[in-house]
Each structure stands twice: as structure tokens, then as C-alpha cells.
Amino acid sequence: SKHSGYLIGNQCVDFQKQDGVTEIEEAIMANTVERRLNDLLLQSEATVSVDRAPIYVSAVSNFTNFLDLSRKTLRSLEVGIPVVILSRSQTSQHSYRWVQLLVDLCADAGIHSGMITFASCSLDDIKGITLSCKESTGNLYATCSRALAAEIKSQYPKTVASTGGPNT
């Protein structure tokens, strides 16, 4: 709640959208439910195994999808899963500024900076990173076209992609 204005302002600059308030409200409601589910997961860890291999979150230049994927980042960090945020080199600065803010907030909370990695590179470089590390990494979360999702999944089977809307 402290940084909503910052996110909405970045949205206006990068995406030329004006209704960030509604999207932030929806994200806050989803965050509440997801945090409660994470609390239950952590309480059940004696009987449930949590894979803490680093995950990939594919940053996008659409604010609604960004909020969805940022929730994947936050939920993973909450349970101790390192996150690699993948940004295409031609996309907006919103994701980068958000990662900078997130790293600072994590440092304030005593979370090691090594839990978050940001990579801005071409699609071919992203494919190279994911393929070269696939034996030691977890899911890749993406919001993209069906064609791109199929291509990514054919090379990285642990892909969870939303192709019809913002909710991965």
C-alpha cells in the first residue's frame, strides 16, 4: 500500500494507461488471498514439500499482466524461492524500477539480495539462460501469445503460461 502511487505513476509513464487504481485494488485483494494460502502452505510444510529451486518470472510491458506476474514473484519470495525476473531488452523500464524497489524493500526486511535476479536481454538470450539452467531451476511463469507460450514450453517444459488474460 505504501508504493501504489509509485507503481501507478510508472504505469502512466510506461503504458499510457490511466486506471491504475482499479488494477492496484484488484492486486491487493488477490495478494491477501494468496498470502493466506502461502501461510497455510508454510504451516503444512511438514507434510508438503516445497521445491525451492529458483523460478523465472517473465516481466511484461502490460501493467495488468505485470501485476499478476509481480504477485508470482512476491509469493515465491515469501516461501523462500529465489526469483529470476526476465525482461526483454525492448520493453519498458517499469519492471526494472519495480525490481529496484523490491530489492530495497527486501534488504529492509532482511532478505538476502541474492534471492532476486533481474535479466534484461533478447528473447534468444532468455532462451539460452533457461535452457542452460533447466536442470537446476523451477517453473517459468509467463503471460504471452499462444504461439510464444507453445515455443517456450517446447523447450522449457516447466512453463506455466497465461495466453488468454492476465491471470497466470
PDB file of C-alpha atoms in Angstrom:
ATOM      1  CA  SER A   1       0.000   0.000   0.000  1.00  0.00           C
ATOM      2  CA  LYS A   2       2.904   2.390   0.547  1.00  0.00           C
ATOM      3  CA  HIS A   3       4.113   2.159  -3.042  1.00  0.00           C
ATOM      4  CA  SER A   4       0.857   2.142  -5.006  1.00  0.00           C
ATOM      5  CA  GLY A   5       1.363   5.707  -6.218  1.00  0.00           C
ATOM      6  CA  TYR A   6       4.857   4.843  -7.439  1.00  0.00           C
ATOM      7  CA  LEU A   7       3.556   1.836  -9.402  1.00  0.00           C
ATOM      8  CA  ILE A   8       0.591   3.750 -10.825  1.00  0.00           C
ATOM      9  CA  GLY A   9       2.850   6.650 -11.826  1.00  0.00           C
ATOM     10  CA  ASN A  10       5.219   4.286 -13.594  1.00  0.00           C
ATOM     11  CA  GLN A  11       2.222   2.714 -15.318  1.00  0.00           C
ATOM     12  CA  CYS A  12       1.115   6.107 -16.634  1.00  0.00           C
ATOM     13  CA  VAL A  13       4.595   6.895 -17.934  1.00  0.00           C
ATOM     14  CA  ASP A  14       5.348   3.492 -19.464  1.00  0.00           C
ATOM     15  CA  PHE A  15       1.958   2.230 -20.606  1.00  0.00           C
ATOM     16  CA  GLN A  16      -0.038   5.464 -21.100  1.00  0.00           C
ATOM     17  CA  LYS A  17      -2.832   3.975 -19.003  1.00  0.00           C
ATOM     18  CA  GLN A  18      -4.857   5.933 -16.521  1.00  0.00           C
ATOM     19  CA  ASP A  19      -6.767   3.419 -14.382  1.00  0.00           C
ATOM     20  CA  GLY A  20      -4.010   2.020 -12.236  1.00  0.00           C
ATOM     21  CA  VAL A  21      -6.106   2.469  -9.097  1.00  0.00           C
ATOM     22  CA  THR A  22      -8.573  -0.275 -10.093  1.00  0.00           C
ATOM     23  CA  GLU A  23      -5.762  -2.618 -11.066  1.00  0.00           C
ATOM     24  CA  ILE A  24      -3.897  -1.982  -7.797  1.00  0.00           C
ATOM     25  CA  GLU A  25      -7.110  -2.638  -5.824  1.00  0.00           C
ATOM     26  CA  GLU A  26      -7.564  -5.970  -7.632  1.00  0.00           C
ATOM     27  CA  ALA A  27      -3.933  -6.896  -6.993  1.00  0.00           C
ATOM     28  CA  ILE A  28      -4.273  -6.062  -3.287  1.00  0.00           C
ATOM     29  CA  MET A  29      -7.336  -8.315  -2.994  1.00  0.00           C
ATOM     30  CA  ALA A  30      -5.530 -11.148  -4.773  1.00  0.00           C
ATOM     31  CA  ASN A  31      -2.438 -10.594  -2.611  1.00  0.00           C
ATOM     32  CA  THR A  32      -4.491 -11.051   0.549  1.00  0.00           C
ATOM     33  CA  VAL A  33      -5.861 -14.405  -0.588  1.00  0.00           C
ATOM     34  CA  GLU A  34      -2.501 -15.599  -1.900  1.00  0.00           C
ATOM     35  CA  ARG A  35      -0.671 -14.604   1.309  1.00  0.00           C
ATOM     36  CA  ARG A  36      -3.182 -16.616   3.336  1.00  0.00           C
ATOM     37  CA  LEU A  37      -2.628 -19.611   1.061  1.00  0.00           C
ATOM     38  CA  ASN A  38       1.145 -19.238   1.481  1.00  0.00           C
ATOM     39  CA  ASP A  39       0.716 -19.122   5.266  1.00  0.00           C
ATOM     40  CA  LEU A  40      -1.207 -22.408   5.095  1.00  0.00           C
ATOM     41  CA  LEU A  41       1.461 -23.891   2.826  1.00  0.00           C
ATOM     42  CA  LEU A  42       4.242 -22.973   5.243  1.00  0.00           C
ATOM     43  CA  GLN A  43       2.236 -24.360   8.175  1.00  0.00           C
ATOM     44  CA  SER A  44       1.839 -27.646   6.255  1.00  0.00           C
ATOM     45  CA  GLU A  45       5.473 -27.948   5.283  1.00  0.00           C
ATOM     46  CA  ALA A  46       5.944 -30.985   7.499  1.00  0.00           C
ATOM     47  CA  THR A  47       3.680 -32.902   5.109  1.00  0.00           C
ATOM     48  CA  VAL A  48       4.052 -30.864   1.906  1.00  0.00           C
ATOM     49  CA  SER A  49       7.326 -30.494   0.043  1.00  0.00           C
ATOM     50  CA  VAL A  50       8.126 -27.009  -1.264  1.00  0.00           C
ATOM     51  CA  ASP A  51      10.541 -27.010  -4.200  1.00  0.00           C
ATOM     52  CA  ARG A  52      12.837 -24.058  -3.619  1.00  0.00           C
ATOM     53  CA  ALA A  53      14.603 -24.169  -6.964  1.00  0.00           C
ATOM     54  CA  PRO A  54      14.823 -20.675  -8.473  1.00  0.00           C
ATOM     55  CA  ILE A  55      11.878 -19.750 -10.684  1.00  0.00           C
ATOM     56  CA  TYR A  56      11.631 -17.453 -13.672  1.00  0.00           C
ATOM     57  CA  VAL A  57       9.062 -14.693 -13.918  1.00  0.00           C
ATOM     58  CA  SER A  58       8.783 -13.178 -17.356  1.00  0.00           C
ATOM     59  CA  ALA A  59       8.277  -9.437 -16.997  1.00  0.00           C
ATOM     60  CA  VAL A  60       5.889  -7.878 -19.463  1.00  0.00           C
ATOM     61  CA  SER A  61       5.118  -4.357 -20.582  1.00  0.00           C
ATOM     62  CA  ASN A  62       1.397  -4.532 -19.876  1.00  0.00           C
ATOM     63  CA  PHE A  63       0.512  -3.305 -16.398  1.00  0.00           C
ATOM     64  CA  THR A  64      -2.259  -5.805 -15.637  1.00  0.00           C
ATOM     65  CA  ASN A  65      -0.055  -8.728 -16.605  1.00  0.00           C
ATOM     66  CA  PHE A  66       2.834  -7.134 -14.726  1.00  0.00           C
ATOM     67  CA  LEU A  67       0.778  -7.052 -11.514  1.00  0.00           C
ATOM     68  CA  ASP A  68      -0.119 -10.721 -11.948  1.00  0.00           C
ATOM     69  CA  LEU A  69       3.492 -11.723 -12.513  1.00  0.00           C
ATOM     70  CA  SER A  70       4.696  -9.495  -9.667  1.00  0.00           C
ATOM     71  CA  ARG A  71       2.396 -11.494  -7.385  1.00  0.00           C
ATOM     72  CA  LYS A  72       4.162 -14.683  -8.521  1.00  0.00           C
ATOM     73  CA  THR A  73       7.439 -13.051  -7.514  1.00  0.00           C
ATOM     74  CA  LEU A  74       6.168 -11.985  -4.090  1.00  0.00           C
ATOM     75  CA  ARG A  75       4.503 -15.307  -3.300  1.00  0.00           C
ATOM     76  CA  SER A  76       7.664 -17.200  -4.237  1.00  0.00           C
ATOM     77  CA  LEU A  77       9.907 -14.954  -2.149  1.00  0.00           C
ATOM     78  CA  GLU A  78       7.551 -15.399   0.825  1.00  0.00           C
ATOM     79  CA  VAL A  79       8.243 -19.138   0.890  1.00  0.00           C
ATOM     80  CA  GLY A  80      11.974 -18.824   0.230  1.00  0.00           C
ATOM     81  CA  ILE A  81      12.088 -19.429  -3.519  1.00  0.00           C
ATOM     82  CA  PRO A  82      14.666 -17.337  -5.401  1.00  0.00           C
ATOM     83  CA  VAL A  83      13.289 -15.443  -8.397  1.00  0.00           C
ATOM     84  CA  VAL A  84      14.879 -14.595 -11.738  1.00  0.00           C
ATOM     85  CA  ILE A  85      12.909 -11.792 -13.373  1.00  0.00           C
ATOM     86  CA  LEU A  86      13.300 -11.941 -17.137  1.00  0.00           C
ATOM     87  CA  SER A  87      12.723  -8.747 -19.084  1.00  0.00           C
ATOM     88  CA  ARG A  88      13.003  -8.351 -22.814  1.00  0.00           C
ATOM     89  CA  SER A  89      15.503  -5.676 -23.748  1.00  0.00           C
ATOM     90  CA  GLN A  90      12.978  -3.695 -25.796  1.00  0.00           C
ATOM     91  CA  THR A  91      10.322  -3.446 -23.062  1.00  0.00           C
ATOM     92  CA  SER A  92       9.664  -0.523 -20.757  1.00  0.00           C
ATOM     93  CA  GLN A  93      11.579   0.492 -17.657  1.00  0.00           C
ATOM     94  CA  HIS A  94       8.650  -0.296 -15.340  1.00  0.00           C
ATOM     95  CA  SER A  95       9.880  -3.776 -14.452  1.00  0.00           C
ATOM     96  CA  TYR A  96      13.406  -2.572 -13.797  1.00  0.00           C
ATOM     97  CA  ARG A  97      12.253   0.224 -11.490  1.00  0.00           C
ATOM     98  CA  TRP A  98       9.977  -2.242  -9.707  1.00  0.00           C
ATOM     99  CA  VAL A  99      12.852  -4.689  -9.180  1.00  0.00           C
ATOM    100  CA  GLN A 100      14.999  -1.882  -7.779  1.00  0.00           C
ATOM    101  CA  LEU A 101      12.220  -1.048  -5.302  1.00  0.00           C
ATOM    102  CA  LEU A 102      11.730  -4.725  -4.442  1.00  0.00           C
ATOM    103  CA  VAL A 103      15.435  -5.287  -3.777  1.00  0.00           C
ATOM    104  CA  ASP A 104      15.463  -2.271  -1.442  1.00  0.00           C
ATOM    105  CA  LEU A 105      12.344  -3.478   0.395  1.00  0.00           C
ATOM    106  CA  CYS A 106      13.791  -6.968   0.733  1.00  0.00           C
ATOM    107  CA  ALA A 107      17.019  -5.546   2.159  1.00  0.00           C
ATOM    108  CA  ASP A 108      14.964  -3.583   4.705  1.00  0.00           C
ATOM    109  CA  ALA A 109      13.210  -6.845   5.643  1.00  0.00           C
ATOM    110  CA  GLY A 110      16.492  -8.757   5.987  1.00  0.00           C
ATOM    111  CA  ILE A 111      16.000 -10.810   2.818  1.00  0.00           C
ATOM    112  CA  HIS A 112      19.268 -11.564   1.043  1.00  0.00           C
ATOM    113  CA  SER A 113      19.699  -9.684  -2.236  1.00  0.00           C
ATOM    114  CA  GLY A 114      20.668 -12.957  -3.926  1.00  0.00           C
ATOM    115  CA  MET A 115      17.019 -14.001  -3.796  1.00  0.00           C
ATOM    116  CA  ILE A 116      16.253 -11.664  -6.731  1.00  0.00           C
ATOM    117  CA  THR A 117      17.973 -11.544 -10.098  1.00  0.00           C
ATOM    118  CA  PHE A 118      16.969  -9.255 -12.957  1.00  0.00           C
ATOM    119  CA  ALA A 119      17.942 -10.053 -16.524  1.00  0.00           C
ATOM    120  CA  SER A 120      17.113  -7.760 -19.422  1.00  0.00           C
ATOM    121  CA  CYS A 121      18.090  -9.382 -22.684  1.00  0.00           C
ATOM    122  CA  SER A 122      16.877 -10.565 -26.048  1.00  0.00           C
ATOM    123  CA  LEU A 123      14.427 -13.440 -26.403  1.00  0.00           C
ATOM    124  CA  ASP A 124      17.248 -15.623 -27.743  1.00  0.00           C
ATOM    125  CA  ASP A 125      19.374 -14.847 -24.668  1.00  0.00           C
ATOM    126  CA  ILE A 126      16.422 -15.619 -22.382  1.00  0.00           C
ATOM    127  CA  LYS A 127      16.029 -18.982 -24.138  1.00  0.00           C
ATOM    128  CA  GLY A 128      19.755 -19.613 -23.664  1.00  0.00           C
ATOM    129  CA  ILE A 129      19.579 -18.815 -19.948  1.00  0.00           C
ATOM    130  CA  THR A 130      16.558 -21.004 -19.280  1.00  0.00           C
ATOM    131  CA  LEU A 131      17.865 -23.923 -21.332  1.00  0.00           C
ATOM    132  CA  SER A 132      21.348 -23.875 -19.819  1.00  0.00           C
ATOM    133  CA  CYS A 133      19.947 -23.837 -16.276  1.00  0.00           C
ATOM    134  CA  LYS A 134      16.869 -26.054 -16.672  1.00  0.00           C
ATOM    135  CA  GLU A 135      18.248 -28.915 -14.566  1.00  0.00           C
ATOM    136  CA  SER A 136      18.540 -26.661 -11.516  1.00  0.00           C
ATOM    137  CA  THR A 137      15.595 -24.275 -11.890  1.00  0.00           C
ATOM    138  CA  GLY A 138      11.847 -24.485 -11.352  1.00  0.00           C
ATOM    139  CA  ASN A 139       8.845 -23.064 -13.157  1.00  0.00           C
ATOM    140  CA  LEU A 140       8.856 -20.260 -15.678  1.00  0.00           C
ATOM    141  CA  TYR A 141       5.778 -18.024 -15.358  1.00  0.00           C
ATOM    142  CA  ALA A 142       4.828 -16.033 -18.457  1.00  0.00           C
ATOM    143  CA  THR A 143       1.966 -14.100 -19.951  1.00  0.00           C
ATOM    144  CA  CYS A 144       2.299 -14.076 -23.704  1.00  0.00           C
ATOM    145  CA  SER A 145       0.795 -15.124 -27.016  1.00  0.00           C
ATOM    146  CA  ARG A 146      -0.229 -18.734 -27.551  1.00  0.00           C
ATOM    147  CA  ALA A 147       2.457 -19.168 -30.207  1.00  0.00           C
ATOM    148  CA  LEU A 148       5.215 -17.887 -27.917  1.00  0.00           C
ATOM    149  CA  ALA A 149       3.917 -19.960 -24.990  1.00  0.00           C
ATOM    150  CA  ALA A 150       3.981 -23.106 -27.128  1.00  0.00           C
ATOM    151  CA  GLU A 151       7.514 -22.337 -28.298  1.00  0.00           C
ATOM    152  CA  ILE A 152       8.779 -21.674 -24.759  1.00  0.00           C
ATOM    153  CA  LYS A 153       7.068 -24.763 -23.358  1.00  0.00           C
ATOM    154  CA  SER A 154       8.503 -26.975 -26.109  1.00  0.00           C
ATOM    155  CA  GLN A 155      11.995 -26.044 -24.906  1.00  0.00           C
ATOM    156  CA  TYR A 156      11.278 -25.441 -21.207  1.00  0.00           C
ATOM    157  CA  PRO A 157       8.558 -27.890 -20.090  1.00  0.00           C
ATOM    158  CA  LYS A 158       8.196 -26.328 -16.635  1.00  0.00           C
ATOM    159  CA  THR A 159       6.457 -23.293 -18.170  1.00  0.00           C
ATOM    160  CA  VAL A 160       3.170 -22.003 -16.759  1.00  0.00           C
ATOM    161  CA  ALA A 161       1.747 -19.558 -19.288  1.00  0.00           C
ATOM    162  CA  SER A 162      -1.388 -17.468 -19.463  1.00  0.00           C
ATOM    163  CA  THR A 163      -2.321 -16.764 -23.044  1.00  0.00           C
ATOM    164  CA  GLY A 164      -5.871 -15.510 -22.746  1.00  0.00           C
ATOM    165  CA  GLY A 165      -5.698 -12.968 -19.968  1.00  0.00           C
ATOM    166  CA  PRO A 166      -3.682 -11.561 -17.107  1.00  0.00           C
ATOM    167  CA  ASN A 167      -4.176 -14.357 -14.570  1.00  0.00           C
ATOM    168  CA  THR A 168      -1.356 -16.869 -14.858  1.00  0.00           C
TER     169      THR A 168
END
